[in-house]
Amino acid sequence: MNATSIASHSLDPATLLSVDNLKVQFGVPRGGFPWSGKATLRAVDGVSFSVRRGETVGLVGESGCGKSTLARAIIGLAPVASGSVRWLDKETVLTGAQRDTSRLRRDVQMIFQDPLASLDPRMTIEQIVSEPLRTHGQDIARADVQRRVLTMLERVGLNAQHLRRYPHEFSGGQCQRVGIARALIGEPQLVICDEPVSALDVSIQAQIVNLLRDLQRELSLSLLFVAHDLAVVKAISHRVLVMYLGRVMEFGDKRDVYGTPRHPYTRALLSAVPVPDPVVERARRHLLLRGEIASPLSPPSGCAFRTRCPDAIEACANEIPQAVTHGASATRVACIRVGDAA
Ligand SMILES: Nc1ncnc2c1ncn2[C@@H]1O[C@H](COP(=O)(O)OP(=O)(O)O)[C@@H](O)[C@H]1O
Ligand SMILES: [Mg+2]
């Protein structure tokens, strides 16, 4: 059992993105009146993790735990209060005025939850997919742009007949394919997928997850894959980050997190996922989470999860637990009750 230094994972030469102790806070009205003042909502509260070249990191946690805010903060779209985001060893999102997101804007792309809403309804598929090539000021000949758009469309399972159509003519799954083509056309290194299949029919979800997984392998892409569905995250991720109330509870190799979940929150999340075999399913013990996720306006003292944790003791209220590494693959777990299980 070793206490991890916050920067230790960023020394790995394969690291593309490194997030250290990142905090994002929103000022929200305290009461119904303007004179009631503002309260601080801690949407992301000291998150550290990294993404390596060519790997998929799955980000899970209940709705409202700060997944989208973390994703947005990485590309400079959320108010960072403190901490750092490094891209290829260059600080990109800093507190205050000195931010440099130019490199990040080209290297990192996003795919959103609602495919139709994220595509401009007045543009054709060709215009939508080619837009990143034009806005990055790259001097690419028209014929080249067309060729690249068509190659990309074919890669995501669409074809030349779709070029002149508009988003409303497509199904949700097809729109998401267009969104993926648009994100990939500029050859980014990291794609942040914020719940990319949550709004799709279950039958379509697997197709899109498989497409993303194939593209990740073919293009050696890195993905940060946000979802609240643990089965979806298991299918696509190499490493998994479990968040609760703006903090990291557990971060490690997928096989480790799913096979030997250590944090009580990870265990509770996993035990809520039904097993397809009814006999096995009936024999399982479900760890039910008590109560509701606490408010990020007034998180519990110490461990944020302690108010719902079956293993909580008095000491859990004293301090925010440090991430400690466990096991052969060095899974980081923020819980004082987890002993050395290596
Ligand atoms: N622009 C904003 N202003 C105020 N609060 C926000 C804003 N964006 C998100 N939040 C709050 O931050 C918390 C985390 O939200 P979010 O990142 O969307 O969670 P998730 O994506 O995990 O569902 C929530 O409590 C949400 O209400
Ligand atoms: Mg979200």
PDB file of N, CA and C in Angstrom, residues 111-119 172 175-176 194-200:
ATOM      1  N   ILE A 111     -17.682  14.244 -28.481  1.00  0.00           N
ATOM      2  CA  ILE A 111     -18.928  13.676 -29.017  1.00  0.00           C
ATOM      3  C   ILE A 111     -19.949  13.788 -27.886  1.00  0.00           C
ATOM      4  N   PHE A 112     -21.153  14.266 -28.237  1.00  0.00           N
ATOM      5  CA  PHE A 112     -22.125  14.563 -27.190  1.00  0.00           C
ATOM      6  C   PHE A 112     -23.252  13.535 -27.105  1.00  0.00           C
ATOM      7  N   GLN A 113     -24.044  13.709 -26.032  1.00  0.00           N
ATOM      8  CA  GLN A 113     -25.104  12.759 -25.746  1.00  0.00           C
ATOM      9  C   GLN A 113     -26.241  12.807 -26.764  1.00  0.00           C
ATOM     10  N   ASP A 114     -26.693  14.025 -27.071  1.00  0.00           N
ATOM     11  CA  ASP A 114     -27.855  14.148 -27.949  1.00  0.00           C
ATOM     12  C   ASP A 114     -27.369  14.401 -29.367  1.00  0.00           C
ATOM     13  N   PRO A 115     -27.329  13.346 -30.200  1.00  0.00           N
ATOM     14  CA  PRO A 115     -26.701  13.501 -31.509  1.00  0.00           C
ATOM     15  C   PRO A 115     -27.397  14.523 -32.393  1.00  0.00           C
ATOM     16  N   LEU A 116     -28.743  14.526 -32.384  1.00  0.00           N
ATOM     17  CA  LEU A 116     -29.443  15.451 -33.279  1.00  0.00           C
ATOM     18  C   LEU A 116     -29.217  16.903 -32.860  1.00  0.00           C
ATOM     19  N   ALA A 117     -29.321  17.164 -31.543  1.00  0.00           N
ATOM     20  CA  ALA A 117     -29.174  18.537 -31.065  1.00  0.00           C
ATOM     21  C   ALA A 117     -27.759  19.073 -31.267  1.00  0.00           C
ATOM     22  N   SER A 118     -26.771  18.171 -31.392  1.00  0.00           N
ATOM     23  CA  SER A 118     -25.410  18.670 -31.510  1.00  0.00           C
ATOM     24  C   SER A 118     -25.003  18.899 -32.981  1.00  0.00           C
ATOM     25  N   LEU A 119     -25.936  18.646 -33.912  1.00  0.00           N
ATOM     26  CA  LEU A 119     -25.638  18.907 -35.323  1.00  0.00           C
ATOM     27  C   LEU A 119     -26.478  20.097 -35.805  1.00  0.00           C
ATOM     28  N   GLY A 172     -31.394   8.519 -34.765  1.00  0.00           N
ATOM     29  CA  GLY A 172     -30.452   8.897 -33.700  1.00  0.00           C
ATOM     30  C   GLY A 172     -29.097   8.237 -33.876  1.00  0.00           C
ATOM     31  N   CYS A 175     -27.269   9.843 -36.753  1.00  0.00           N
ATOM     32  CA  CYS A 175     -26.768  11.170 -36.355  1.00  0.00           C
ATOM     33  C   CYS A 175     -25.503  11.016 -35.522  1.00  0.00           C
ATOM     34  N   GLN A 176     -25.494  10.003 -34.632  1.00  0.00           N
ATOM     35  CA  GLN A 176     -24.293   9.827 -33.806  1.00  0.00           C
ATOM     36  C   GLN A 176     -23.116   9.421 -34.683  1.00  0.00           C
ATOM     37  N   ASP A 194     -19.124  12.172 -24.292  1.00  0.00           N
ATOM     38  CA  ASP A 194     -19.951  12.398 -23.106  1.00  0.00           C
ATOM     39  C   ASP A 194     -21.302  11.711 -23.265  1.00  0.00           C
ATOM     40  N   GLU A 195     -21.443  10.547 -22.666  1.00  0.00           N
ATOM     41  CA  GLU A 195     -22.662   9.733 -22.744  1.00  0.00           C
ATOM     42  C   GLU A 195     -23.120   9.581 -24.202  1.00  0.00           C
ATOM     43  N   PRO A 196     -22.247   9.094 -25.080  1.00  0.00           N
ATOM     44  CA  PRO A 196     -22.572   9.089 -26.514  1.00  0.00           C
ATOM     45  C   PRO A 196     -23.684   8.119 -26.896  1.00  0.00           C
ATOM     46  N   VAL A 197     -24.023   7.175 -26.029  1.00  0.00           N
ATOM     47  CA  VAL A 197     -25.088   6.231 -26.406  1.00  0.00           C
ATOM     48  C   VAL A 197     -26.290   6.291 -25.455  1.00  0.00           C
ATOM     49  N   SER A 198     -26.233   7.170 -24.446  1.00  0.00           N
ATOM     50  CA  SER A 198     -27.311   7.194 -23.442  1.00  0.00           C
ATOM     51  C   SER A 198     -28.659   7.564 -24.038  1.00  0.00           C
ATOM     52  N   ALA A 199     -28.664   8.367 -25.129  1.00  0.00           N
ATOM     53  CA  ALA A 199     -29.936   8.805 -25.693  1.00  0.00           C
ATOM     54  C   ALA A 199     -30.421   7.868 -26.803  1.00  0.00           C
ATOM     55  N   LEU A 200     -29.657   6.805 -27.079  1.00  0.00           N
ATOM     56  CA  LEU A 200     -30.009   5.924 -28.197  1.00  0.00           C
ATOM     57  C   LEU A 200     -30.786   4.693 -27.728  1.00  0.00           C
TER      58      LEU A 200
END
